[in-house]
Coordinates of C-alpha atoms in Angstrom, one line a residue:
X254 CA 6.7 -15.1 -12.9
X255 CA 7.3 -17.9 -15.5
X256 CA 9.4 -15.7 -17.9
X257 CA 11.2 -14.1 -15.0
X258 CA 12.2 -16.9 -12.9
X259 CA 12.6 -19.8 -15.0
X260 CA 14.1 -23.1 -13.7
X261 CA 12.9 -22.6 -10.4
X262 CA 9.9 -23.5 -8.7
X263 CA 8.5 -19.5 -8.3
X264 CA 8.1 -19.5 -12.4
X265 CA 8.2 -23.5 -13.2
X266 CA 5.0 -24.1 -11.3
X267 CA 1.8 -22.1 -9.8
X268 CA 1.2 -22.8 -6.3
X269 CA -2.0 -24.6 -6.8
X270 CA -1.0 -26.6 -9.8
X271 CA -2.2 -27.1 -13.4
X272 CA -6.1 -28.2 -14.1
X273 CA -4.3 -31.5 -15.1
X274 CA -2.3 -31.6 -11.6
X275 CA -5.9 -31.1 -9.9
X276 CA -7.4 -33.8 -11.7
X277 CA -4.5 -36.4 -10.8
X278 CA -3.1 -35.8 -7.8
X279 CA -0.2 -38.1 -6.3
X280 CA -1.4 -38.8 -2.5
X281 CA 1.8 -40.3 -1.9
X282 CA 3.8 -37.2 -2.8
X283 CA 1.6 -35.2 -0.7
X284 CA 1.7 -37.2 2.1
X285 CA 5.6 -36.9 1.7
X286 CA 5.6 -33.2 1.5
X287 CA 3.5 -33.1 4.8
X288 CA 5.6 -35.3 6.7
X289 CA 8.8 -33.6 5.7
X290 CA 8.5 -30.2 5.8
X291 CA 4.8 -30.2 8.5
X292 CA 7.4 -30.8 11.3
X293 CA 7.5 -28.4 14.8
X294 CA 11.0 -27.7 14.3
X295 CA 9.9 -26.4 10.8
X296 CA 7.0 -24.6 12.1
X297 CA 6.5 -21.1 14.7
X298 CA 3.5 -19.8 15.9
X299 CA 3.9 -15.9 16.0
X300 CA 1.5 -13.8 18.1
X301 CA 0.9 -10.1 18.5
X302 CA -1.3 -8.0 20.5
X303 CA -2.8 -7.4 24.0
X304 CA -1.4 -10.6 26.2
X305 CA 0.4 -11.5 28.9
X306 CA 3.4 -13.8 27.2
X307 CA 3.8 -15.7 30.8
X308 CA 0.3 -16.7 31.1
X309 CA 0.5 -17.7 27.2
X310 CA 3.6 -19.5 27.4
X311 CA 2.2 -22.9 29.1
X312 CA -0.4 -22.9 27.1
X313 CA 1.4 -22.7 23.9
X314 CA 3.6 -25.8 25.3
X315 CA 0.6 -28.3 26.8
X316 CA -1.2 -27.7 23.0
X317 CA 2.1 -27.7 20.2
X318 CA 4.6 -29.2 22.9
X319 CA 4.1 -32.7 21.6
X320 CA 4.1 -32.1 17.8
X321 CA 6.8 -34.0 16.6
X322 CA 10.2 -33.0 15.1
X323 CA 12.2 -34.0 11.8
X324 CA 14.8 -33.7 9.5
X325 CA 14.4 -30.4 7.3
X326 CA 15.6 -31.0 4.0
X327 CA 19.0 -28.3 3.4
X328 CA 18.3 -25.0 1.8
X329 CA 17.2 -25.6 -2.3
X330 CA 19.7 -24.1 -4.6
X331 CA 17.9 -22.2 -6.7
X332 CA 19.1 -19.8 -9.5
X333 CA 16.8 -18.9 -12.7
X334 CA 17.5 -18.8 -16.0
X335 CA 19.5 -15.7 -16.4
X336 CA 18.7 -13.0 -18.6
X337 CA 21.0 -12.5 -21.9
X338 CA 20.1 -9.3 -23.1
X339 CA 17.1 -7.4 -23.5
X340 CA 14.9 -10.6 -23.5
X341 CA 10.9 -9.8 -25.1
X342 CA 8.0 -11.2 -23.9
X343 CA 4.5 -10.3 -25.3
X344 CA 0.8 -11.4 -24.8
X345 CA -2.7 -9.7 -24.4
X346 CA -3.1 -9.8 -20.8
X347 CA -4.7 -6.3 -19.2
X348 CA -7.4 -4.5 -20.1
X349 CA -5.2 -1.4 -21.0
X350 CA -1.8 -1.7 -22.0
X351 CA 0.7 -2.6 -19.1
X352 CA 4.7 -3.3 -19.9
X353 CA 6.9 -5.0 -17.2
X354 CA 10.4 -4.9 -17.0
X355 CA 12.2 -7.6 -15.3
X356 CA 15.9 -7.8 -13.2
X357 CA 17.5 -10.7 -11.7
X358 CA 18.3 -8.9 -8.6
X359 CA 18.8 -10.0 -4.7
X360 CA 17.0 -12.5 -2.3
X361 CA 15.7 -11.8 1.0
X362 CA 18.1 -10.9 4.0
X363 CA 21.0 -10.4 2.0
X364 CA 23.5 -8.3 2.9
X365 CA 22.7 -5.6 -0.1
X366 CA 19.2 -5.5 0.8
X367 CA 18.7 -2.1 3.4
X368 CA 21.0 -0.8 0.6
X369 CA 18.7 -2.0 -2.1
X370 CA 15.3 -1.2 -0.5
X371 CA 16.7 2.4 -0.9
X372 CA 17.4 1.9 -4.4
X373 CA 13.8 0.9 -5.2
X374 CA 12.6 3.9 -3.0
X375 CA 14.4 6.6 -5.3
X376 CA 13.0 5.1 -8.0
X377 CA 9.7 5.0 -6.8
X378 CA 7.9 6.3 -3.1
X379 CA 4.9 7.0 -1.9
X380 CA 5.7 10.9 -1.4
X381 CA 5.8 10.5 -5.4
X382 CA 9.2 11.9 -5.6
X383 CA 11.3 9.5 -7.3
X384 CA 13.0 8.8 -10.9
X385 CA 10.4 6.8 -12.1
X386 CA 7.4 9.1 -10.4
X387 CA 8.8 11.8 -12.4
X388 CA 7.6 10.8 -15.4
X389 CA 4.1 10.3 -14.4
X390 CA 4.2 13.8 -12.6
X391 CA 5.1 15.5 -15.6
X392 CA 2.7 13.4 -17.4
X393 CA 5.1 11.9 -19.6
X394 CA 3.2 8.4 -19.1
X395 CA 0.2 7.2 -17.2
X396 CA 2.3 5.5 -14.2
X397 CA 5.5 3.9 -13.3
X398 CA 6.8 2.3 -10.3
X399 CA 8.4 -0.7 -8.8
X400 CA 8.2 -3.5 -6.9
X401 CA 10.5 -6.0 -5.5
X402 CA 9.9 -9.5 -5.4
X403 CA 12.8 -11.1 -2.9
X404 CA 12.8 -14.7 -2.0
X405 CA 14.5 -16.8 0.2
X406 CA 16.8 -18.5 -2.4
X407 CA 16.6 -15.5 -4.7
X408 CA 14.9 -12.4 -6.0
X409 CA 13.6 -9.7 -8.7
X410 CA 12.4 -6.5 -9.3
X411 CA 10.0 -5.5 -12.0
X412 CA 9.3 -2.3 -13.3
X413 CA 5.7 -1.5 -14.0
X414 CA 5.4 0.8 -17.0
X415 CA 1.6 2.0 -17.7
X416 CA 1.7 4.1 -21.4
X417 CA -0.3 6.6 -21.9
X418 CA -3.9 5.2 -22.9
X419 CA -4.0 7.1 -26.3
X420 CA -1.1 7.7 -28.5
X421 CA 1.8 6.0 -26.2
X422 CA 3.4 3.3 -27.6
X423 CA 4.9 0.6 -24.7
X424 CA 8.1 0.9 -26.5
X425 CA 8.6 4.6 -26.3
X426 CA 7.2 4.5 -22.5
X427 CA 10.1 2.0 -21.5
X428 CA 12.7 4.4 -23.0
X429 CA 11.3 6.8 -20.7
X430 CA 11.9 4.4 -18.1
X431 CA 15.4 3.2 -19.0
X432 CA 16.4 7.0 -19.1
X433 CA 15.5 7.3 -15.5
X434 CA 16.9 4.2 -14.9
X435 CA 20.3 5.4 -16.3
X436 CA 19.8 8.5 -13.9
X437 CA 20.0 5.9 -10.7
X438 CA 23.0 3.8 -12.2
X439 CA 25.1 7.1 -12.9
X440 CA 24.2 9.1 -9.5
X441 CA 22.5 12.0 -11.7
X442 CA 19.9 12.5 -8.7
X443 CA 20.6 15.1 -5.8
X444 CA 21.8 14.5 -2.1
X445 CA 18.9 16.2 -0.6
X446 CA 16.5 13.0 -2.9
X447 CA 18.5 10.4 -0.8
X448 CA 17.6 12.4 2.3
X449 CA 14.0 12.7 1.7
X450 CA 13.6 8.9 0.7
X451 CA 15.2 7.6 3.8
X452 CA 14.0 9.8 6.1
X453 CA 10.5 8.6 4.5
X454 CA 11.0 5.1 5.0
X455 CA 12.8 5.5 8.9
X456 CA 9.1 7.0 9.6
X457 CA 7.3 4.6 7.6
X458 CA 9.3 1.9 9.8
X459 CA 8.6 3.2 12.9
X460 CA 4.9 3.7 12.2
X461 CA 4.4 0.0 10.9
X462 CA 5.5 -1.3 14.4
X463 CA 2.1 0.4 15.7
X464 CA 0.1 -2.1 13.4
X465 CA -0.1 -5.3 15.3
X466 CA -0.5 -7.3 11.6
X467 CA 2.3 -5.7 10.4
X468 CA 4.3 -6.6 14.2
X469 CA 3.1 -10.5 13.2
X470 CA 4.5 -11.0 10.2
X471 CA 7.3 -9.6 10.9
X472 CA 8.2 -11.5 13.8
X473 CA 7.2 -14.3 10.7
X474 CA 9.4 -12.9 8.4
X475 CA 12.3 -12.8 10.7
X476 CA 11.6 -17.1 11.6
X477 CA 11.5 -17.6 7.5
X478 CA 14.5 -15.7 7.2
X479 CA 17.0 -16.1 9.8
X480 CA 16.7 -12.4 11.1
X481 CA 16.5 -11.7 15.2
X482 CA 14.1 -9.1 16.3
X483 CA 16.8 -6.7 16.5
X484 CA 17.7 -7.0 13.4
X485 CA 14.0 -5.7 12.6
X486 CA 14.3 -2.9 14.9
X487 CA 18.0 -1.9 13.7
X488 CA 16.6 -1.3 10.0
X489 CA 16.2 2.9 10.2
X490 CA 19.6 2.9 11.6
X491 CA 21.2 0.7 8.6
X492 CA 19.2 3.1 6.7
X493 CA 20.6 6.3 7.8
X494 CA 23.7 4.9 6.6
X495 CA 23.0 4.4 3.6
X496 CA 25.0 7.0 0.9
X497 CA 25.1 7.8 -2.7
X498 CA 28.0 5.8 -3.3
X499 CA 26.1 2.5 -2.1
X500 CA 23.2 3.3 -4.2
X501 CA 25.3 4.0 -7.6
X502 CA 27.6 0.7 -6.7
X503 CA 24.2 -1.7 -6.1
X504 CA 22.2 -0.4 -8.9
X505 CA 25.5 -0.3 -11.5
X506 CA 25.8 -3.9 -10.3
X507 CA 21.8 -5.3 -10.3
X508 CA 19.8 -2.7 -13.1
X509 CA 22.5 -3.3 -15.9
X510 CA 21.9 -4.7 -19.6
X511 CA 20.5 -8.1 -18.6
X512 CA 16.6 -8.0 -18.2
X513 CA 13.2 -8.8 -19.3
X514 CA 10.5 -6.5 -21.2
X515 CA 6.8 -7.8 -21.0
X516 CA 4.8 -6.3 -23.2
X517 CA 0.7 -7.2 -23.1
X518 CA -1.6 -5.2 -24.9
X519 CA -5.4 -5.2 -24.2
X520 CA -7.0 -8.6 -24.2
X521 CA -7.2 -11.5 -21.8
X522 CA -5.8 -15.3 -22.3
X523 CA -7.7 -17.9 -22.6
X524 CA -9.2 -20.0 -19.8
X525 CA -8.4 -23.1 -18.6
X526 CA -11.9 -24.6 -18.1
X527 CA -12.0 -28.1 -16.4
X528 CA -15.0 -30.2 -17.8
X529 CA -16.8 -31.6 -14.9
X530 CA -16.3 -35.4 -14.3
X531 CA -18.7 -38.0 -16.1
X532 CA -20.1 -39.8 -13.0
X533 CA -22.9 -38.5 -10.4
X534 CA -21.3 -37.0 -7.5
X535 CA -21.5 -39.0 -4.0
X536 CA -23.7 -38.4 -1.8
X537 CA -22.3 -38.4 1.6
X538 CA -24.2 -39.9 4.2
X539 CA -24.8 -39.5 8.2
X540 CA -24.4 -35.9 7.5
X541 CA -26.1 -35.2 10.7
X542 CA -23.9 -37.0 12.7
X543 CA -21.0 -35.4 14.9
X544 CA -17.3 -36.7 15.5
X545 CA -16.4 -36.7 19.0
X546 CA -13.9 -33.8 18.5
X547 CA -16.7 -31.4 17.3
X548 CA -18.3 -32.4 20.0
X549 CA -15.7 -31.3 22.5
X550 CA -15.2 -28.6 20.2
X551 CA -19.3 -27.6 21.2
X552 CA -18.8 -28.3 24.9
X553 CA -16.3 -26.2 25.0
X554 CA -17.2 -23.0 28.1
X555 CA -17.1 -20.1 26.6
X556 CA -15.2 -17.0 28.3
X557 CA -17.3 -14.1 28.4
X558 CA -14.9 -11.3 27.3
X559 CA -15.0 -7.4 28.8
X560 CA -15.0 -4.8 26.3
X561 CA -12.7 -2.3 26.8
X562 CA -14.4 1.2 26.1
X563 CA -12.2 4.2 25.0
X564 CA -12.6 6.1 28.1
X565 CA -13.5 9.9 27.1
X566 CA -11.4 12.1 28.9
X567 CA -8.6 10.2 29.9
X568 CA -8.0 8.1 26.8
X569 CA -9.2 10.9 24.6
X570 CA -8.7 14.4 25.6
X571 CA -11.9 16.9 24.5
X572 CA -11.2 20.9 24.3
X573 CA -12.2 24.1 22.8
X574 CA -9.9 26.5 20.3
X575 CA -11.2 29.5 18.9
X576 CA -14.1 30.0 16.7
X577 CA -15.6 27.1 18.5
X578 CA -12.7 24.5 16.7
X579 CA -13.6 21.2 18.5
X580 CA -9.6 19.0 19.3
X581 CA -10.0 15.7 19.9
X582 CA -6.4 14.6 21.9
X583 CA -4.7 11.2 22.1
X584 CA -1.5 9.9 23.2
X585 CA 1.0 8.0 21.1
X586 CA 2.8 6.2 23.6
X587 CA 4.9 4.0 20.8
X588 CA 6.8 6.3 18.7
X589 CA 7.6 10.2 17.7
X590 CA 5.1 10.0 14.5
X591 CA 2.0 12.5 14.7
X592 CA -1.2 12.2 12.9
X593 CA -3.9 15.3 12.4
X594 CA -7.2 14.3 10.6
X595 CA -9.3 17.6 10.2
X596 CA -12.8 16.6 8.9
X597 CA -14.9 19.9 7.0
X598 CA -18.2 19.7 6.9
X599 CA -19.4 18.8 3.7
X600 CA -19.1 15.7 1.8
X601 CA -19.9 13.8 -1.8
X602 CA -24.1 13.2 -0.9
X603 CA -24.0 17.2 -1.6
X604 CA -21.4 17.5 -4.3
X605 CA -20.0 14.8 -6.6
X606 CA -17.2 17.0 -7.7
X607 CA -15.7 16.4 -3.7
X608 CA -13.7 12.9 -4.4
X609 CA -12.1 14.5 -7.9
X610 CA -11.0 17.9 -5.7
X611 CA -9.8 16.0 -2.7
X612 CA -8.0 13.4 -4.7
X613 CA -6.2 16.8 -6.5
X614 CA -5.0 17.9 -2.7
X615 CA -2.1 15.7 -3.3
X616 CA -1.7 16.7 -7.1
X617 CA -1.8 20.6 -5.4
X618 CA 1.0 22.9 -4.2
X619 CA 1.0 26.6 -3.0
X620 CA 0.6 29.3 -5.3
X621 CA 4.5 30.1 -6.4
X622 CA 6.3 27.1 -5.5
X623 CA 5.8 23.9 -7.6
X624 CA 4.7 20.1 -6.9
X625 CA 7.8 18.7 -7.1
X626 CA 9.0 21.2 -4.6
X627 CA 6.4 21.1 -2.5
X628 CA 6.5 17.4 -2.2
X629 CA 10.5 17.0 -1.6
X630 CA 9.8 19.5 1.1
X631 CA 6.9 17.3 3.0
X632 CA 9.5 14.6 2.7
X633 CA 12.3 15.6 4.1
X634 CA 10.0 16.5 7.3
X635 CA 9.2 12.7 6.9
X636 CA 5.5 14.4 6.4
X637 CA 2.5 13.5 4.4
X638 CA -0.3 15.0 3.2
X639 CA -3.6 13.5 1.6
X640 CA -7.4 14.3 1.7
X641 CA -10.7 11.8 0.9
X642 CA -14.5 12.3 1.2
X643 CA -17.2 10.5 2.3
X644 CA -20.8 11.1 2.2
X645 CA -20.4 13.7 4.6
X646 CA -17.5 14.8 5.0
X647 CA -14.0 15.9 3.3
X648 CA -11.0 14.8 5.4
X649 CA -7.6 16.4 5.0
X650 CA -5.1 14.2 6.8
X651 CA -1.2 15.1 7.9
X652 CA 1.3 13.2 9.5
X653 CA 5.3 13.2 10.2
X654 CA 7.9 13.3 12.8
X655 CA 6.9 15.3 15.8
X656 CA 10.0 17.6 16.1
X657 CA 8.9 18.2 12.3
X658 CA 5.5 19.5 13.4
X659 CA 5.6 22.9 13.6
X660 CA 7.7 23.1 9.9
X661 CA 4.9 20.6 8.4
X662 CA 1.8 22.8 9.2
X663 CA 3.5 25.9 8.2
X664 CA 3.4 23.4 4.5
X665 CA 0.1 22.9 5.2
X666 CA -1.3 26.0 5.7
X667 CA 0.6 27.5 2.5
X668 CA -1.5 25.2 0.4
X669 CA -4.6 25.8 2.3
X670 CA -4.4 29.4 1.7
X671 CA -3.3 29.7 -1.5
X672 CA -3.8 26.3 -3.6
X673 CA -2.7 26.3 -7.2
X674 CA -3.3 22.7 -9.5
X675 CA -1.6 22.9 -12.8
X676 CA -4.1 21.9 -15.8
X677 CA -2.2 18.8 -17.1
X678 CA -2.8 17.4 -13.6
X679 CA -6.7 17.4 -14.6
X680 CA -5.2 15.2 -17.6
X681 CA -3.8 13.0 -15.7
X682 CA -6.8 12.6 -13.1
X683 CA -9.0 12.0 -16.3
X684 CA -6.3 9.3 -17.8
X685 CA -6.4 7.7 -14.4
X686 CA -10.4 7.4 -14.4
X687 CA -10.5 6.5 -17.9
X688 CA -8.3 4.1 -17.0
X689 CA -10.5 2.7 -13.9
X690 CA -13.0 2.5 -15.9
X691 CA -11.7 0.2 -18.4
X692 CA -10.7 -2.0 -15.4
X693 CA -13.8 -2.0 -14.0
X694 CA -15.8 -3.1 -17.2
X695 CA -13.7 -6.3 -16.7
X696 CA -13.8 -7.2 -13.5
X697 CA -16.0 -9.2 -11.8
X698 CA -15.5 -7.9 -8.3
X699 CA -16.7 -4.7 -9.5
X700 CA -19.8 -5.4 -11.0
X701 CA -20.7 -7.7 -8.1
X702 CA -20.1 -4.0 -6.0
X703 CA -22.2 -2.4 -8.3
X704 CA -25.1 -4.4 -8.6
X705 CA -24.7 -4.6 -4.7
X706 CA -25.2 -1.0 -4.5
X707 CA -27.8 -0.7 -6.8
X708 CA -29.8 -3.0 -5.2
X709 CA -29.2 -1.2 -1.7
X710 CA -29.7 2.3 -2.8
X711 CA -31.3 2.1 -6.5
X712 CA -29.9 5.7 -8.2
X713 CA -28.5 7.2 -5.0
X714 CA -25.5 3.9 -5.8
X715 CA -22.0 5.2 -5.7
X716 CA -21.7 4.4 -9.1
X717 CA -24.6 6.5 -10.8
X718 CA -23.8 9.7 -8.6
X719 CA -20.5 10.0 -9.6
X720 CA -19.4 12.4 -12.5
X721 CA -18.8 10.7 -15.2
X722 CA -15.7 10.1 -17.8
X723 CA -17.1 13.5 -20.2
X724 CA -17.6 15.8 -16.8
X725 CA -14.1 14.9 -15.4
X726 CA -12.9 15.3 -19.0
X727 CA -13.8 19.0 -19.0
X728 CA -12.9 20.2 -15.5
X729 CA -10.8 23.0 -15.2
X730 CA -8.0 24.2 -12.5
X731 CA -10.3 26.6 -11.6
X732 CA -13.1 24.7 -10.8
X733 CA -11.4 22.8 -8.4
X734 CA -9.3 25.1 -7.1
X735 CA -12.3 26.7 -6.4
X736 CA -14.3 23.7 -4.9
X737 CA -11.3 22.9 -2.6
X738 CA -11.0 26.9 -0.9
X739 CA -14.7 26.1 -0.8
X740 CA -14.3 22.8 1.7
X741 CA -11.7 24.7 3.7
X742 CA -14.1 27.4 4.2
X743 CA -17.0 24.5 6.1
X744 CA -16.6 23.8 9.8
X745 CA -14.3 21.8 11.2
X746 CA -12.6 19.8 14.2
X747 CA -9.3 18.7 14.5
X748 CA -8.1 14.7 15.9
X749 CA -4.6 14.6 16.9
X750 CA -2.6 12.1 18.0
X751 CA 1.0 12.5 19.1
X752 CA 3.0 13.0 22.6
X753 CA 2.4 16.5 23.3
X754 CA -1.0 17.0 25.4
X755 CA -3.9 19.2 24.3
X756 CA -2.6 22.3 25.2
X757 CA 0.5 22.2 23.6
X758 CA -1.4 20.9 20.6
X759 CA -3.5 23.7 20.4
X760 CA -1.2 26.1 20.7
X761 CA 0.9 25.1 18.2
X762 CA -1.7 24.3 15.5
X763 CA -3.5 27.7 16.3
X764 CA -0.4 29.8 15.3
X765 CA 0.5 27.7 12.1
X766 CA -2.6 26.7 10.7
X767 CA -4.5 29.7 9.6
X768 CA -8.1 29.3 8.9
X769 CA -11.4 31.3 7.5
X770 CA -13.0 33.4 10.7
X771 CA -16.4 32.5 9.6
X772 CA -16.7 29.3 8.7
X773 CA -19.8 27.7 6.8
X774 CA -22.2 25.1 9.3
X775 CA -21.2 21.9 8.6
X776 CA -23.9 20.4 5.9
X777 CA -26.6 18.2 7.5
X778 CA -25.4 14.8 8.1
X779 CA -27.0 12.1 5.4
X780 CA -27.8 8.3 5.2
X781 CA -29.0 6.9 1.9
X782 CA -32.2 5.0 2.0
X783 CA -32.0 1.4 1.8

């Protein structure tokens, strides 16, 4: 942030301040700052969820209404330091090595920036289909992506580049990147990409608006920045308007020869550590004593609230398929996106290899077609497709559009029936663990996890009945092509949610989804000792 937006406050100062700003503080500047910018017309309170607005309305007004007003300072002009050139950066930062590159791009709600969310998205999705996921799919280099960074007065995107951990260089990674990069400014990527990315972000739109947190701060984002809720819900259309021309013109104009390349090799900076103060702290008294506000605060009544139960059979919808298949059915009054979560029977307690084999169902494709393929395919549907496991059981999950359904289980069931995992994909899912590992040694959340875990459940911890770096090492495609026809074989029941009802559902999933006849009993459920 400092190197990339220099002479503005985002890369100027931290949000907290220096140690030396901590230890002197200016109360009159503070007190400024409050009474400027703390102001109601400066100020919205966003809510989101289960209310009647009518009934919330006078509320809101008898506690905020008399919260004063003021004059809000005009909009800061603020333009970094621009770029002249490749500009270098370097300094041991990350426990492996991590490279960054850096444009001066676009702030928030500018015109360009529909246009230039697409951009980002055909460089980098989460359908793994774009320039700059290319080169990590073919194993080129440990990871790639991108990430925008738009603020109100301006903006940037950086490039994350991840080398591979042994025999990569950060230099020859980033003229992997710059390739692909090249690829975007010139148009060399096909019509049917564009298609897949924005039909991918139109559903990934529409099924944010079910997430009340994601409602709120848009609603917030929207007060920050000058949008109107319509605005908000227009996006997917601005999106499907989106062409190849646009794309070339904004990423010609913003990804060009002006930038920023952070290198930082393994090592850490060194900390700023604040010597404590020479004097004895104070020590308060009348701790035991109450202001009146708490008080009222305690004397408060308090509302005893109703739970509201999910009521079986009418909120949930309980039938029987064949060979005794379990569907759980539940409506999706808010948009046209369906979700399927089938949950086998067996899980990690049983066999440590599950997490590796699940995590390869999204590095799998069916016999005869390749990953790339099979992907661009899912994502044109505006489908998805993942798997996890737990301690008991292995959960393959699907969603997408609902007039896409029937096309996005035939997918499925292709690669449930005849999976196929090329070997460098094994490489790349040992690189990546390597590569968690090395994280983990350093951080301090993680240990704290670890030592928690131990302590609950002594060798049966997550972190000892794992496989380790050497058994990941040596697994082969067969192995876990093996492991994952094995899970598909267990017992199952399937949880939809969509708009058609349970029969419909069945019907449908019954005639694409084309499972074993015999299925295994699902594995006796577990739960560690504490």
């Amino acid at each position: 942030m400092a190197k990339s937006f220099k002479g503005t406050p985002y890369g100027d100062q931290t949000i907290i301040g220096t140690s030396e700003h901590l230890k002197n503080p200016s109360l009159s500047k503070m007190a400024k700052y409050y009474n400027t910018y703390y102001v109601a017309n400066n100020m919205a309170l966003v809510l989101s969820g289960d209310f009647d607005p009518e009934f919330v309305k006078p509320i809101i007004e008898q506690k905020f209404g008399t919260w004063r007003s003021g004059e809000i300072p005009t909009k800061l002009d603020i333009k970094p330091e621009p770029f002249k050139g490749r500009v270098v950066y370097k300094k041991r930062m990350t426990p492996i090595k991590v490279g960054v590159r850096a444009y001066h791009t676009i702030s928030k709600n500018h015109p360009d920036e529909v246009v230039f969310d697409v951009c980002a998205h055909l460089l980098s999705n989460n359908a793994s289909s774009g320039l700059l996921d290319q080169l990590s799919t073919d194993n080129k280099l440990m990871f790639a992506g991108m990430e925008n960074l738009l603020f109100e007065e301006t903006g940037g995107s950086l490039i994350i580049i991840v080398p591979k951990i042994v025999g990569q260089s950060l230099g020859n990674a980033e003229k992997l990147v710059d390739q692909q990069i090249q690829r975007l400014r010139s148009g060399e990527f096909d019509d049917e990409l564009l298609k897949a990315v924005k039909t991918e972000m139109i559903k990934n739109h529409e099924n944010n608006l079910e997430d009340m947190r994601w409602r709120a701060y848009s609603i917030a984002d929207a007060f920050l920045y000058n949008q109107s809720w319509d605005d908000i819900l227009n996006t997917p259309q601005q999106i499907a308007k989106v062409t190849k021309e646009d794309v070339v013109k904004l990423a010609s104009q913003y990804f060009g020869e002006n930038y920023m390349s952070f290198y930082s090799k393994m090592g850490f900076p060194k900390k700023d550590k604040v010597e404590k103060p020479p004097f004895k702290p104070v020590q308060p008294k009348n701790t035991e004593k109450k202001s009146e506000y708490a008080q009222s605060v305690e004397n408060m009544p308090i509302v005893e609230m109703e739970p509201k139960f999910i009521d079986i059979g009418k909120d949930v919808t309980i039938s029987e398929m064949s060979n005794g298949i379990k569907t759980y059915v539940s409506a999706n009054p808010i948009n046209r996106i369906f979700s399927i979560t089938i949950p086998f029977g067996k899980g990690s307690y049983n066999d440590p290899l599950l997490p590796s084999a699940a995590q390869m169902f999204y590095q799998a494709s069916p016999t005869g077609m390749d990953y790339t393929t099979f992907r661009r395919k899912l994502q044109l549907l505006g489908a998805s497709l993942s798997a996890y496991a737990d301690m008991n059981n292995t959960f393959l999950s699907i969603s997408g559009l609902e007039e896409n359904m029937e096309e996005t289980l035939v997918l499925a069931n292709q690669l449930l029936n005849n999976i196929n995992i090329d070997q460098k994909r094994l490489k790349q899912l040992a690189q990546a663990n390597k590569m968690e590992l090395k994280t983990e040694a350093k951080d301090v959340a993680t240990k704290g996890s670890a030592v928690y875990e131990y302590a609950m459940h002594g060798k049966a911890s997550n972190y000892l009945s794992r496989m380790t770096q050497k058994q990941v090492e040596k697994l082969t495609a067969k192995q876990v092509i093996d492991k994952m026809n094995e899970i598909v074989g267990y017992q199952f029941d399937v949880h939809y949610c969509g708009t058609r009802n349970d029969k419909e559902f069945a019907e449908i999933f019954t005639r694409n989804i084309k499972l074993t006849d015999g299925p295994k009993p699902q594995m006796p459920l577990v739960e560690k000792e504490r």
